[in-house]
Coordinates of C-alpha atoms in Angstrom, one line a residue:
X596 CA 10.2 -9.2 3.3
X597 CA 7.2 -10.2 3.6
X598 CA 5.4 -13.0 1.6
X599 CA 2.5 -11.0 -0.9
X600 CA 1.4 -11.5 -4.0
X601 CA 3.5 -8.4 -5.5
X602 CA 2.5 -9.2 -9.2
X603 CA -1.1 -10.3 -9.2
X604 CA -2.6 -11.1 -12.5
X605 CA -6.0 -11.2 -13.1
X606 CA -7.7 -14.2 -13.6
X607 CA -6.0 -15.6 -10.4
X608 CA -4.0 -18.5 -11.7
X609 CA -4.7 -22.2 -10.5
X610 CA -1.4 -22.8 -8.2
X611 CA -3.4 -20.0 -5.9
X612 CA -5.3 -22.4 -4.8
X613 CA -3.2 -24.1 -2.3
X614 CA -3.3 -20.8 -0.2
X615 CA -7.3 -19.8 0.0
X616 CA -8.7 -23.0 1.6
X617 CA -10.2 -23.3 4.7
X618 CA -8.1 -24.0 7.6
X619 CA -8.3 -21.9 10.3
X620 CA -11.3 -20.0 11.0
X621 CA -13.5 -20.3 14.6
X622 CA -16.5 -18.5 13.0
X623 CA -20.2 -19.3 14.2
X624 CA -22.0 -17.3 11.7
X625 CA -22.8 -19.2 8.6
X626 CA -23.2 -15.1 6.8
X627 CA -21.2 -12.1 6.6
X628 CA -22.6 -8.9 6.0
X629 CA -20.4 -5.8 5.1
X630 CA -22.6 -2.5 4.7
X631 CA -20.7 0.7 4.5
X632 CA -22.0 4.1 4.9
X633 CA -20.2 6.3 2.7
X634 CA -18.3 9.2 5.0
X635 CA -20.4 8.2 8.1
X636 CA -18.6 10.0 11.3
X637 CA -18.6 7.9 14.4
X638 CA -20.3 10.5 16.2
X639 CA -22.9 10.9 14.7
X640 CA -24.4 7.0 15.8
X641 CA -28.0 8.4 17.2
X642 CA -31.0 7.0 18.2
X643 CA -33.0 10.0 16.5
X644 CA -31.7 9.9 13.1
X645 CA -30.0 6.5 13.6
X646 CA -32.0 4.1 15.5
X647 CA -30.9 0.9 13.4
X648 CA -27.2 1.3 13.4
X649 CA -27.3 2.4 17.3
X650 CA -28.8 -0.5 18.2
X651 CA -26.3 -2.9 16.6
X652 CA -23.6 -0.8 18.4
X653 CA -25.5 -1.9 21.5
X654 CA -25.8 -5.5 20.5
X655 CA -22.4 -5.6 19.1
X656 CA -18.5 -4.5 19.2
X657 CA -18.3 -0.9 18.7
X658 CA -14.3 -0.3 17.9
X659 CA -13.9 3.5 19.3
X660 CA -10.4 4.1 17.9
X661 CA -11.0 3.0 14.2
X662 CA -8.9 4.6 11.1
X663 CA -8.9 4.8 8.1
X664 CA -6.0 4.6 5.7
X665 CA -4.4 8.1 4.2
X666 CA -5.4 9.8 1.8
X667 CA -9.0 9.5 3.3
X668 CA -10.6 9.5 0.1
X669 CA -13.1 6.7 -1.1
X670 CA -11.0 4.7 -3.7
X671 CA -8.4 4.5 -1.5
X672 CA -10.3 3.0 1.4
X673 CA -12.3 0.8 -0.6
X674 CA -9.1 -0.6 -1.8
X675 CA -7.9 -1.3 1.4
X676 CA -11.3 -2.2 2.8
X677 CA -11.3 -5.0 -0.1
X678 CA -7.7 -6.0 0.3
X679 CA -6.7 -5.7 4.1
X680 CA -3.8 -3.5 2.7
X681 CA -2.3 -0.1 2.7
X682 CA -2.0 2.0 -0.4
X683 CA 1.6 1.3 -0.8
X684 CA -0.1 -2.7 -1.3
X685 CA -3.2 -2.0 -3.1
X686 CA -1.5 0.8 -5.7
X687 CA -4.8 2.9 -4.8
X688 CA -3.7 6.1 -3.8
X689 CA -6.1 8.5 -5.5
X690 CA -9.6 9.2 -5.9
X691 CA -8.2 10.0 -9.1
X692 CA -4.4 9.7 -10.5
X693 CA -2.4 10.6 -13.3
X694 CA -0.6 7.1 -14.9
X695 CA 0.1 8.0 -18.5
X696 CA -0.7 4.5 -19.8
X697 CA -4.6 4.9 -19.0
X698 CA -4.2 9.0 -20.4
X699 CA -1.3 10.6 -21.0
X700 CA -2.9 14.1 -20.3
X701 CA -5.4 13.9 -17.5
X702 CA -5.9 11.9 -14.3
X703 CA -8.6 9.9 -14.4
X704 CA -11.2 8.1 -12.2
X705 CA -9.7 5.1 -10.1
X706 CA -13.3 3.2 -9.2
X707 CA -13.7 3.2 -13.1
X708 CA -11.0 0.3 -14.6
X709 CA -14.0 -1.7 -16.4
X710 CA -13.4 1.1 -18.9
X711 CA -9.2 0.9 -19.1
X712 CA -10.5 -2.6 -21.5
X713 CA -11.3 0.2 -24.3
X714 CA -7.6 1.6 -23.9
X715 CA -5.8 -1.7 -23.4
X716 CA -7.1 -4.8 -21.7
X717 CA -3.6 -5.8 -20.0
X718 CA -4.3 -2.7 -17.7
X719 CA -7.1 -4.6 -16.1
X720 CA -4.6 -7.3 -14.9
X721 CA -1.9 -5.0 -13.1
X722 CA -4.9 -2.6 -12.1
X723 CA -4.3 -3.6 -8.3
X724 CA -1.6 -5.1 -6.9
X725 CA -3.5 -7.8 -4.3
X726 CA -6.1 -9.9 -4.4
X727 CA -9.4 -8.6 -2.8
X728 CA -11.7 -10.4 -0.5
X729 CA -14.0 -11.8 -3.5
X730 CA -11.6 -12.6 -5.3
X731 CA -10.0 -15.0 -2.9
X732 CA -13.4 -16.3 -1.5
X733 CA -14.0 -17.2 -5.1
X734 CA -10.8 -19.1 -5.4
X735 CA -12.1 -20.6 -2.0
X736 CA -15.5 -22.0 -3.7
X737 CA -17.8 -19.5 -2.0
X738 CA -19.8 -16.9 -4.0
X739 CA -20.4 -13.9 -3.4
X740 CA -22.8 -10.6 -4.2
X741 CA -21.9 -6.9 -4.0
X742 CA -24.1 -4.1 -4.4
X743 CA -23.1 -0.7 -4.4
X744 CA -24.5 2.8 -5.5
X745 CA -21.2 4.4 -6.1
X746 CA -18.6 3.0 -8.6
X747 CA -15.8 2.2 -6.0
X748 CA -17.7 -1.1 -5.3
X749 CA -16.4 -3.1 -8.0
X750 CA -13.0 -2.6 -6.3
X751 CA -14.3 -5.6 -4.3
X752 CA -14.7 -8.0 -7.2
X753 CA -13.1 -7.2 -10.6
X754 CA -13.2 -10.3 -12.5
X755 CA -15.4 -9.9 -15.4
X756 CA -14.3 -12.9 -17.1
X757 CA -14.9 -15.7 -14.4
X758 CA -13.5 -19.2 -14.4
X759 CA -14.5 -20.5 -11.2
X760 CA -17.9 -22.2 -10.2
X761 CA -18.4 -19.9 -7.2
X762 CA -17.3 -17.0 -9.6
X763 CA -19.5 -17.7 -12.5
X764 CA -22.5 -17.8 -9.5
X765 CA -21.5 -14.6 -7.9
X766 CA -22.8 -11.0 -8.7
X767 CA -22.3 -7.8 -9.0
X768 CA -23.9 -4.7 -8.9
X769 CA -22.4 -0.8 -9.0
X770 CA -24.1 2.3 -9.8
X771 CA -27.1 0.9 -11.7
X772 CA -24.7 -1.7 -14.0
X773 CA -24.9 -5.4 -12.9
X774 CA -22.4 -8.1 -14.0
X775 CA -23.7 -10.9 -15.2
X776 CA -26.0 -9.1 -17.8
X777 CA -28.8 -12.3 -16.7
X778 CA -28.6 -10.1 -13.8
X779 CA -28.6 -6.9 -14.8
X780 CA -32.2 -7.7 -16.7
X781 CA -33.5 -9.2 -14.2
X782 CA -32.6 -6.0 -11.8
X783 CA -34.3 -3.3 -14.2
X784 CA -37.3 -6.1 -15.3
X785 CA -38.1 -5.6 -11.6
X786 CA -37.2 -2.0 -10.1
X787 CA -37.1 -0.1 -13.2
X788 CA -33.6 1.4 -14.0
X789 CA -30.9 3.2 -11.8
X790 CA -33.1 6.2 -10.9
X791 CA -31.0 9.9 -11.6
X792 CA -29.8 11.7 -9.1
X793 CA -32.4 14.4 -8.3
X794 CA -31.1 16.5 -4.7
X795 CA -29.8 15.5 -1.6
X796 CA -29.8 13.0 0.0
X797 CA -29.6 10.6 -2.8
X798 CA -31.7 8.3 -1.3
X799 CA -33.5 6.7 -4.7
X800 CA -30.5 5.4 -5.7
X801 CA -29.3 4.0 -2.3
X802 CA -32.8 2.6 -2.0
X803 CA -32.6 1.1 -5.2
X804 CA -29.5 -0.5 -4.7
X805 CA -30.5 -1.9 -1.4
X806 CA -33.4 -3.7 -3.2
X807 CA -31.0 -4.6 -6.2
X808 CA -29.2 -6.4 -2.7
X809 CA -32.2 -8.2 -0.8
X810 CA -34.7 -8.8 -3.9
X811 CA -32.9 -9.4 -6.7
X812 CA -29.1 -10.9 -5.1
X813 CA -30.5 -12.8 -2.2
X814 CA -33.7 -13.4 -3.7
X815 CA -32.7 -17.3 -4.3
X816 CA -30.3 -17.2 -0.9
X817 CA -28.3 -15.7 0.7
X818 CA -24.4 -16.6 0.6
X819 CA -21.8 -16.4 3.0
X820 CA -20.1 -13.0 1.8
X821 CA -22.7 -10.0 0.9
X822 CA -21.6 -6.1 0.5
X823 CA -23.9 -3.0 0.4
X824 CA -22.0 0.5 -0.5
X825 CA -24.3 3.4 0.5
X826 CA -23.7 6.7 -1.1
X827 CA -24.8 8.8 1.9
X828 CA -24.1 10.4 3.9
X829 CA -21.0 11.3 1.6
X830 CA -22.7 13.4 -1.4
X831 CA -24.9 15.3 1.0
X832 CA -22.5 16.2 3.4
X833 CA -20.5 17.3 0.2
X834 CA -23.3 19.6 -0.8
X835 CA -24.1 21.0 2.5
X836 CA -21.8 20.2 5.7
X837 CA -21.3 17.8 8.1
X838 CA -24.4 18.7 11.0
X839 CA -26.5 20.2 8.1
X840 CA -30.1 19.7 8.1
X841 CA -29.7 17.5 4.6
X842 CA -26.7 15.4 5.7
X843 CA -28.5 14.5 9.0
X844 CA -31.8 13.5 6.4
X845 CA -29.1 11.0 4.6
X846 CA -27.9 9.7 8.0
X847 CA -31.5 9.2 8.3
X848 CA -31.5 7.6 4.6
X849 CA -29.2 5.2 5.2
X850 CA -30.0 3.9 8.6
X851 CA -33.7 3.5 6.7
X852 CA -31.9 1.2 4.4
X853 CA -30.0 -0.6 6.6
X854 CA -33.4 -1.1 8.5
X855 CA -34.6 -2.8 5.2
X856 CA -31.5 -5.3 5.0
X857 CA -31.7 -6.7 8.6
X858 CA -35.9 -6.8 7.6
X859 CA -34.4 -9.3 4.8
X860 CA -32.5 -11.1 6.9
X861 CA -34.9 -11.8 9.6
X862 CA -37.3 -12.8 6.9
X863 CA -35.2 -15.3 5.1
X864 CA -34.4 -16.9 8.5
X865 CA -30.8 -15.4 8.4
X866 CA -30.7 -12.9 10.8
X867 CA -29.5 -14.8 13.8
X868 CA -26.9 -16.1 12.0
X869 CA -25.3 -13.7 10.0
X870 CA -22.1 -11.2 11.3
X871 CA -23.1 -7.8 10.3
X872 CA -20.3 -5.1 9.7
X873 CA -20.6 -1.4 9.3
X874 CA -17.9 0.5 8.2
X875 CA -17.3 4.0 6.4
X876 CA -14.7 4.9 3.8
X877 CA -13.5 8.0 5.8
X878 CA -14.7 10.9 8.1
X879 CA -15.6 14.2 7.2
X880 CA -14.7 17.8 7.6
X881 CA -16.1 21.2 6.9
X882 CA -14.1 23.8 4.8
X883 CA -13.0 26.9 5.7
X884 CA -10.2 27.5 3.3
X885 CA -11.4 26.9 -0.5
X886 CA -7.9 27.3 -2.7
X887 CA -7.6 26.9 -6.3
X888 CA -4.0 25.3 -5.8
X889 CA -3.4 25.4 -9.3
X890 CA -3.7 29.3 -10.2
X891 CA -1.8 29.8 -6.9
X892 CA 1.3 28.0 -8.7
X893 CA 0.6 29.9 -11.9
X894 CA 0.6 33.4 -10.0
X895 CA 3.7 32.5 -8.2
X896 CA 5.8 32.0 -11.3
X897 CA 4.8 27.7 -11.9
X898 CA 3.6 26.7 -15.3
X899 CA 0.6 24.8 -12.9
X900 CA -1.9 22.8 -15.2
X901 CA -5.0 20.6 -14.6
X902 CA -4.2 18.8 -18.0
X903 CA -1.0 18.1 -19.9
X904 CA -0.4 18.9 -23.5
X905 CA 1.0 16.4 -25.9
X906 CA 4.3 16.7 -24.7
X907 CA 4.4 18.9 -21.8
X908 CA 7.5 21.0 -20.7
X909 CA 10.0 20.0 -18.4
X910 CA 8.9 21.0 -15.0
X911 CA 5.3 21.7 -15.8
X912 CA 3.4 20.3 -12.9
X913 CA -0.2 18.4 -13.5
X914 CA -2.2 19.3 -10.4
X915 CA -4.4 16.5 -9.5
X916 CA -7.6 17.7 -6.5
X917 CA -8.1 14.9 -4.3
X918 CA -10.1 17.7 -2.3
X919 CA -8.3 17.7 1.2
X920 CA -5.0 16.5 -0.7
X921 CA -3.5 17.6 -3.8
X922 CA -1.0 15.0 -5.9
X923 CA 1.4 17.3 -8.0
X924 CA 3.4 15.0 -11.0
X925 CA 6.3 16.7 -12.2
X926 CA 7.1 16.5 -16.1
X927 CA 10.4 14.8 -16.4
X928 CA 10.7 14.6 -12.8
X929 CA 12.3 17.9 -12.9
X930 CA 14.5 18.2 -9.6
X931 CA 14.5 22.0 -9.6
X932 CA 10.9 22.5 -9.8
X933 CA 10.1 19.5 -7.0
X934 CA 12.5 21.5 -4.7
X935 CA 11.4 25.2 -5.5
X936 CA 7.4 23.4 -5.6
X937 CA 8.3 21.8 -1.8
X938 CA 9.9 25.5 -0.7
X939 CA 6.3 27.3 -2.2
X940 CA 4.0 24.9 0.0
X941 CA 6.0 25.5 3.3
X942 CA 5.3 29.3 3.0
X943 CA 1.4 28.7 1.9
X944 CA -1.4 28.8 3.7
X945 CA -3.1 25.8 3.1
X946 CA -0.6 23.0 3.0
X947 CA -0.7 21.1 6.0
X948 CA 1.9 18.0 5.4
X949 CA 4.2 17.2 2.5
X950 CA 5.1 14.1 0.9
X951 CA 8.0 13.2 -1.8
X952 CA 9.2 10.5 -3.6
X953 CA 13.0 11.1 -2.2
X954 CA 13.7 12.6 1.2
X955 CA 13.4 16.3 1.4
X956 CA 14.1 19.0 4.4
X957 CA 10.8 19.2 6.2
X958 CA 9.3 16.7 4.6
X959 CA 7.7 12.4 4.9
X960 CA 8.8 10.2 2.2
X961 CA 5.9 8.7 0.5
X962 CA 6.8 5.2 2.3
X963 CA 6.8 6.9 6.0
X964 CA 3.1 7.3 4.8
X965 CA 3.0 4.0 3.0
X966 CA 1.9 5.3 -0.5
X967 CA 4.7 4.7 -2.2
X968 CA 3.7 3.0 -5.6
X969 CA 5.0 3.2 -9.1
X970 CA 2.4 5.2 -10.1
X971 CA 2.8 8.1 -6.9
X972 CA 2.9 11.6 -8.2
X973 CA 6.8 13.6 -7.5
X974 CA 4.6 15.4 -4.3
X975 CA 1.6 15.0 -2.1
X976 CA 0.1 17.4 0.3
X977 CA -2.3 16.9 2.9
X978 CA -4.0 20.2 3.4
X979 CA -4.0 21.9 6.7
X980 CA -7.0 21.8 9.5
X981 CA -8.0 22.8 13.1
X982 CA -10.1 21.7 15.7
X983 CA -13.0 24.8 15.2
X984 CA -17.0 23.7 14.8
X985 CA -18.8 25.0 11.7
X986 CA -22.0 26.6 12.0
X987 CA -24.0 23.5 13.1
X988 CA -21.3 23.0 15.8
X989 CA -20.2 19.6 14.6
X990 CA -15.7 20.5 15.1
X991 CA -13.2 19.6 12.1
X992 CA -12.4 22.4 9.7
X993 CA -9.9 21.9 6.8
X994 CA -8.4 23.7 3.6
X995 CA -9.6 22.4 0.6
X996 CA -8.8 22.1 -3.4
X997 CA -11.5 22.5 -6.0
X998 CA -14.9 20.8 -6.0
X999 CA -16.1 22.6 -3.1
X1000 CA -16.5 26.0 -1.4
X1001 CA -15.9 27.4 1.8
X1002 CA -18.9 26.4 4.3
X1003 CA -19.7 22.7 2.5
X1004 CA -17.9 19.5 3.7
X1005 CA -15.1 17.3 2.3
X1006 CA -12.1 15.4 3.2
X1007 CA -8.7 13.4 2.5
X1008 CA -6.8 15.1 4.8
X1009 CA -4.9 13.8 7.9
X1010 CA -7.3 15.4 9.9
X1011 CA -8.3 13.0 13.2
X1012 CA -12.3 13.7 12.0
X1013 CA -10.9 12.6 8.7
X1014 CA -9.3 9.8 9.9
X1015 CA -10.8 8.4 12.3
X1016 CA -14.4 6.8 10.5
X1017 CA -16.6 4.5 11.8
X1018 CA -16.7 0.3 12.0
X1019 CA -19.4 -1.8 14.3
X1020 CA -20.6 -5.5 13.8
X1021 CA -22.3 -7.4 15.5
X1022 CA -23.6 -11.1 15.4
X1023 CA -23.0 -14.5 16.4
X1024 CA -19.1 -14.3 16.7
X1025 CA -18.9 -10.7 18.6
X1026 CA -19.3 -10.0 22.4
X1027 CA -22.6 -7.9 22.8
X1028 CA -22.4 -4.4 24.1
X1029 CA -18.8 -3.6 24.3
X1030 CA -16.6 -1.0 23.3
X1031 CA -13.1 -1.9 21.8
X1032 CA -10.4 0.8 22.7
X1033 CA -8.0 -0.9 21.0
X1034 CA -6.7 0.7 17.2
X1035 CA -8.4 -0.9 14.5
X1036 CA -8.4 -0.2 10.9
X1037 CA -10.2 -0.3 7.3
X1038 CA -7.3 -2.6 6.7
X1039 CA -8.6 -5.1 9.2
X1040 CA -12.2 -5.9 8.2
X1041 CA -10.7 -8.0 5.4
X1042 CA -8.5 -10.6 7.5
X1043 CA -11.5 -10.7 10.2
X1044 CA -14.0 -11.6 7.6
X1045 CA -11.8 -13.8 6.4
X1046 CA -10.8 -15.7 9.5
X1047 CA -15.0 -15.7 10.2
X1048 CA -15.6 -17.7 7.2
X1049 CA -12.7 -19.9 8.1
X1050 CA -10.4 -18.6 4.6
X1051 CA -6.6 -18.6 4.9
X1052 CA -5.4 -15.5 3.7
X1053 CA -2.8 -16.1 0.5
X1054 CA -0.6 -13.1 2.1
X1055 CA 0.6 -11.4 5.3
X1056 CA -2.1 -8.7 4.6
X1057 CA -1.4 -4.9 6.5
X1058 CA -4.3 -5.6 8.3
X1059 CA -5.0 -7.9 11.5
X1060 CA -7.9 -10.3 12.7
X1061 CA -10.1 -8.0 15.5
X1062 CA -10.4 -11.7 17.5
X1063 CA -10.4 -9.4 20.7
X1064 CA -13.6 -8.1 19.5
X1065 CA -14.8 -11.6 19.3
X1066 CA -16.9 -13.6 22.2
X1067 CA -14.2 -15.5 24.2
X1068 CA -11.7 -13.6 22.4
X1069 CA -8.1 -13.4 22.9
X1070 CA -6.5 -10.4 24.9
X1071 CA -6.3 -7.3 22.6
X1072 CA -2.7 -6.8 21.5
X1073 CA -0.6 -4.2 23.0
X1074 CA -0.8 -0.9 21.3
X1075 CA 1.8 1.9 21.0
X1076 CA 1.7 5.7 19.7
X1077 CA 4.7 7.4 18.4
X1078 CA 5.8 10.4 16.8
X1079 CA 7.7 11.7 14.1
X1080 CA 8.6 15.1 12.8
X1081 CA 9.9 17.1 9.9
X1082 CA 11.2 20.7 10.0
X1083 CA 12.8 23.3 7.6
X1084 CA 13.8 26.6 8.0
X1085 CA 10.8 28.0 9.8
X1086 CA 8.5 25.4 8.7
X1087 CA 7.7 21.4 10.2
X1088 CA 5.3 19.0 10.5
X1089 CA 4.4 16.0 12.6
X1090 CA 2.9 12.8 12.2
X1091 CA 1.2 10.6 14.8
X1092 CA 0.8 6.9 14.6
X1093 CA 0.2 3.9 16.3
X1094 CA 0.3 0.1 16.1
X1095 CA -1.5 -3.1 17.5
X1096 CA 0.3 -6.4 16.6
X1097 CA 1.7 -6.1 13.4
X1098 CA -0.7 -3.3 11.7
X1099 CA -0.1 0.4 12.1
X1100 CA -2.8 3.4 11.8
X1101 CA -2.4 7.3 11.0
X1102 CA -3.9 9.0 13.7
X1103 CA -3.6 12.5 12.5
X1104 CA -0.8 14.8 11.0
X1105 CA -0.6 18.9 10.3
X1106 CA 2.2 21.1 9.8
X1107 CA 2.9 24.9 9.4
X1108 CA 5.2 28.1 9.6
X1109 CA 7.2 27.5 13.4
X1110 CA 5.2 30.3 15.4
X1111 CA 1.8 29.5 13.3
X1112 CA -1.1 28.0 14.6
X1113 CA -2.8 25.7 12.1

């Protein structure tokens, strides 16, 4: 087994000390920079629409097989992204879940735990189950700031109550709310408050954040570890579809903003050296299947809910939309409705790979996927995709739950556009115009940043250091691709995946009726 922190408790407690001090690290940057673009597909890097982040793929490492970790959703890979860990490590494994100590009748949003305080404040110290990068740099003595204009950045530093020095001096911003409050008045004294969201793209409030970042964070300096969390191209690619005319405006949005942050680093003397990552969450598809999973179940004979009652039946199923995924939690566990629920999805037309708990026929256990928590719904499904362009030609079509219609864009499926998202940096410690073939991961930004800034990580984390992306780097590790599949009756389903050095990646994963073309 390896050595993790399976029971983190937040504060940190002192004896963590010993394992977050600088040891190792070869780093020549004296910054690091993380700016993620919310959804951003790797192929859509441009110089018309975006100049900025093009040229730091020229200048920099551009890592051509990156993943993210399944379900592609944002929580999750802002978990992972903070922790260097899989879902199974993180206990992310929703956008939203169903854990009946938070609400024992609904899911609930997982980027929104300041608010489990009001239900009961212990929940805040199991809430994740590893330390994220702030966190340890904190422990390490070096502050931190984090911006983000979606909720799911506070993932990346949860303390609210801080204890040490570099803690007390770091800060956080999400969604228009700042922690300390010194800085949340100083914030609105100076850009006004969090404008609403009026249209697509949402570029106010990405701007505002950025400026929340560079005039209000940095305005006294700029510290070793900063984070920016753009919301776009995400929510208009949502609205519209991947290609549209609006999502290629908020590609255009947040390459202006990421314009404005190298602007603030070249003016406060930083630029030259500071590491600069950008990552996304996820990639992104276009729907082609809109399915209301829930009345299906009802019309084929399921008592199929979207809520639970006070004490719900045995074998009602909660239905949980993670859009491209669907979490089903089974009251009581009920064995007969798991297996007659499993035997429905192989004959529909939208599931594209299942997941239990136990081992099923024609089915991955939740820990082949590495989402096996305590809190994992009875079943998971991945819903099914193809290869086919939408209307503005950009490929990656997928069946979808609720929240969106046919023709508009979503994802958190196993879908290779999906899965495989974007990640660049570029700066002092990374060779200049090259291309990494090798598999990389959300899971590894965390240990790289960490081995930059010269911080021992506490655990083995999932993820691994990308030091042959560095300049005089050492050889990339060998990488392998394998295979495994699941079959039933006339249904299967395979899974591909593959591993450099001791991390491992989902490259994609569909199933379907034997005979059927997904």
């Amino acid at each position: 087994m390896r050595g993790r922190w399976f029971n983190f408790v937040v504060p940190l407690c002192a004896a963590v000390l010993v394992f977050a001090t600088p040891a190792f690290g070869k780093g020549r940057a004296e910054h690091v920079l993380l700016v993620v673009w919310d959804g951003m597909r790797p192929d859509f890097i441009r110089d018309e629409t975006t100049p900025h982040l093009a040229h730091l793929r020229r200048a920099g490492v551009f890592f051509a097989n990156n993943h993210c970790v399944y379900p592609s959703s944002t929580n999750v890979n802002g978990a992972a992204i903070a922790t260097g860990d899989q879902p199974q490590h993180t206990g992310i494994i929703g956008n939203e879940e169903f854990r009946a100590a938070v609400d024992a009748h609904k899911p609930f949003d997982t980027s929104e735990f300041p608010g489990l305080k009001q239900i009961d404040p212990a929940l805040n110290a199991r809430y994740m189950s590893a330390p994220t990068i702030a966190e340890i740099l904190h422990r390490a003595g070096i502050w931190t700031t984090i911006a983000g204009a979606k909720p799911v950045a506070q993932l990346f530093d949860r303390l609210r109550e801080r204890e040490s020095d570099a803690g007390k001096k770091s800060s956080l911003i999400y969604r228009g709310k700042a922690f300390p409050e010194s800085v949340a008045a100083r914030t609105v004294e100076v850009l006004g408050p969090f404008p609403p969201r009026h249209g697509f793209p949402n570029d106010a409030q990405d701007r505002w954040t950025t400026r929340a970042l560079t005039e209000i964070l940095w305005k006294e300096e700029v510290p070793k570890f900063s984070l920016l969390w753009l919301s776009e191209p995400d929510l208009s690619q949502h609205d519209s579809a991947p290609g549209s005319m609006t999502a290629l405006a908020a590609l255009k949005s947040s390459d202006d903003n990421l314009g404005r942050v190298i602007a603030a680093l070249k003016e406060k003397n930083c630029l030259t050296n500071t590491d600069i990552f950008v990552v996304s969450d996820h990639g992104f598809s276009t729907i082609d299947l809109a399915v209301d999973v829930a009345a299906r179940l009802r019309a084929a004979g399921f008592d199929a809910v979207r809520a639970f009652a006070d004490q719900p039946p045995r074998g009602q199923v909660l239905v949980v939309t993670l859009g491209g995924s669907v979490e089903f939690y089974v009251a009581d566990h009920d064995p007969v409705t798991i297996s007659r629920l499993v035997e429905f999805l192989q004959r529909s037309d939208f599931a594209g790979v299942i997941f239990t708990r136990e081992p099923r026929p024609g089915t991955f256990t939740f820990a082949q996927a590495m989402i096996e928590t305590a809190d994992a719904p009875d079943l998971l499904i991945a819903c099914r995709w193809k290869s086919q362009p939408n209307e503005f030609k950009v490929p990656g079509e997928i069946a979808s739950d609720i929240g969106h219609t046919a023709g508009q864009g979503s994802h958190a499926t196993l879908s290779p556009f999906d899965m495989h998202n974007t990640l660049l940096a570029s700066g002092p410690d990374f060779r200049r115009g090259w291309t990494d073939a090798t598999p990389s991961g959300n899971i590894d930004v965390t240990p790289t940043i960490l081995f930059l800034l010269g911080i021992q990580s506490p655990h083995e984390m999932d993820g691994r250091v990308l030091s042959e992306a560095f300049r005089g780097g050492q050889p990339a590790p060998a990488a392998k691709t394998r295979k495994i599949s699941a079959a039933h009756e006339r249904w299967q389903q395979t899974l591909r995946l593959t591993t450099a050095g001791h991390a491992t990646y989902f490259d994609q994963s569909n199933g379907g009726q034997v005979g059927q073309r997904p």
